[in-house]
């Protein structure tokens, strides 16, 4: 810990990076559905809506298909989240907020 009950900068970086991993993993299923809906280049889309897309993915590929790309997403998003929150914390400490 560092003065006035505020966490040390590296603790903020570590904690926010871990939070970034969970946040990135939690939104991956929605991102998979969004990507499938957007990547349709056919004149008539293969999916009617988000629910239809999710149902078809689940039936044809199983539940793990919703987590395709989770590791690369976590490896890119989590450090960015950690650095952003660390910089915000440093800014508050420097400016005395």
CSV table of C-alpha atoms in Angstrom, one decimal:
chain,number,residue,atom,x,y,z
A,1,UNK,CA,0.0,0.0,0.0
A,2,UNK,CA,1.1,3.5,-0.5
A,3,UNK,CA,0.1,6.6,1.5
A,4,UNK,CA,-3.5,7.5,2.5
A,5,UNK,CA,-4.8,4.0,1.9
A,6,UNK,CA,-4.3,4.1,-1.9
A,7,UNK,CA,-2.9,1.0,-3.6
A,8,UNK,CA,0.6,1.0,-5.1
A,9,UNK,CA,0.9,1.7,-8.8
A,10,UNK,CA,1.9,-1.9,-9.6
A,11,UNK,CA,-1.0,-3.2,-7.6
A,12,UNK,CA,-3.3,-1.1,-9.7
A,13,UNK,CA,-1.7,-2.4,-12.9
A,14,UNK,CA,-2.0,-6.0,-11.8
A,15,UNK,CA,-5.5,-5.7,-10.5
A,16,UNK,CA,-6.8,-3.9,-13.6
A,17,UNK,CA,-5.1,-6.3,-15.9
A,18,UNK,CA,-6.8,-9.2,-14.2
A,19,UNK,CA,-10.1,-7.4,-14.4
A,20,UNK,CA,-9.4,-6.8,-18.1
A,21,UNK,CA,-8.9,-10.5,-18.7
A,22,UNK,CA,-12.3,-11.3,-17.1
A,23,UNK,CA,-14.0,-8.4,-19.0
A,24,UNK,CA,-12.6,-9.5,-22.3
A,25,UNK,CA,-13.5,-13.2,-21.8
A,26,UNK,CA,-17.1,-12.2,-20.7
A,27,UNK,CA,-17.9,-10.3,-23.8
A,28,UNK,CA,-16.3,-12.7,-26.3
A,29,UNK,CA,-19.6,-14.6,-27.0
A,30,UNK,CA,-21.3,-11.4,-28.0
A,31,UNK,CA,-18.3,-10.5,-30.2
A,32,UNK,CA,-18.5,-13.9,-31.9
A,33,UNK,CA,-22.1,-13.3,-32.7
A,34,UNK,CA,-21.5,-9.8,-33.9
A,35,UNK,CA,-18.6,-10.9,-36.1
A,36,UNK,CA,-20.7,-13.7,-37.7
A,37,UNK,CA,-23.5,-11.2,-38.4
A,38,UNK,CA,-21.1,-8.7,-39.9
A,39,UNK,CA,-19.1,-11.1,-42.0
A,40,UNK,CA,-21.9,-12.3,-44.1
A,41,UNK,CA,-21.2,-11.2,-47.7
A,42,UNK,CA,-24.0,-13.1,-49.3
A,43,UNK,CA,-26.9,-11.2,-50.8
A,44,UNK,CA,-29.3,-12.9,-48.4
A,45,UNK,CA,-27.9,-13.1,-44.9
A,46,UNK,CA,-27.5,-16.6,-43.4
A,47,UNK,CA,-28.9,-15.4,-40.0
A,48,UNK,CA,-32.2,-13.6,-39.4
A,49,UNK,CA,-31.1,-11.9,-36.1
A,50,UNK,CA,-28.8,-12.2,-33.1
A,51,UNK,CA,-30.9,-14.9,-31.5
A,52,UNK,CA,-31.0,-17.0,-34.7
A,53,UNK,CA,-27.3,-16.6,-35.1
A,54,UNK,CA,-26.6,-17.7,-31.5
A,55,UNK,CA,-29.0,-20.7,-31.8
A,56,UNK,CA,-27.3,-21.9,-35.0
A,57,UNK,CA,-23.8,-21.5,-33.6
A,58,UNK,CA,-24.8,-23.5,-30.5
A,59,UNK,CA,-26.5,-26.3,-32.6
A,60,UNK,CA,-23.8,-26.6,-35.3
A,61,UNK,CA,-20.6,-26.0,-33.3
A,62,UNK,CA,-21.4,-26.3,-29.6
A,63,UNK,CA,-21.0,-23.9,-26.7
A,64,UNK,CA,-17.2,-23.6,-27.0
A,65,UNK,CA,-17.7,-21.9,-30.4
A,66,UNK,CA,-18.8,-18.8,-28.5
A,67,UNK,CA,-15.3,-18.6,-27.0
A,68,UNK,CA,-13.3,-18.8,-30.2
A,69,UNK,CA,-10.6,-16.1,-30.0
A,70,UNK,CA,-10.8,-15.6,-26.3
A,71,UNK,CA,-7.0,-16.0,-25.6
A,72,UNK,CA,-5.9,-13.5,-28.3
A,73,UNK,CA,-8.6,-11.1,-27.2
A,74,UNK,CA,-7.5,-11.3,-23.6
A,75,UNK,CA,-3.8,-11.0,-24.5
A,76,UNK,CA,-4.5,-7.7,-26.3
A,77,UNK,CA,-7.4,-6.1,-24.3
A,78,UNK,CA,-6.2,-6.9,-20.7
A,79,UNK,CA,-2.9,-5.1,-20.9
A,80,UNK,CA,-4.5,-2.1,-22.5
A,81,UNK,CA,-7.1,-2.0,-19.8
A,82,UNK,CA,-4.4,-2.3,-17.1
A,83,UNK,CA,-2.2,0.4,-18.6
A,84,UNK,CA,-5.1,2.8,-18.9
A,85,UNK,CA,-6.2,2.4,-15.3
A,86,UNK,CA,-2.7,2.6,-14.1
A,87,UNK,CA,-2.2,5.9,-15.9
A,88,UNK,CA,-5.4,7.2,-14.6
A,89,UNK,CA,-4.3,6.3,-11.0
A,90,UNK,CA,-0.9,7.9,-11.6
A,91,UNK,CA,-2.6,11.1,-12.9
A,92,UNK,CA,-4.7,11.3,-9.7
A,93,UNK,CA,-1.6,10.8,-7.5
A,94,UNK,CA,0.5,13.4,-9.4
A,95,UNK,CA,-2.3,16.0,-9.4
A,96,UNK,CA,-3.2,15.2,-5.8
A,97,UNK,CA,-6.9,14.3,-6.5
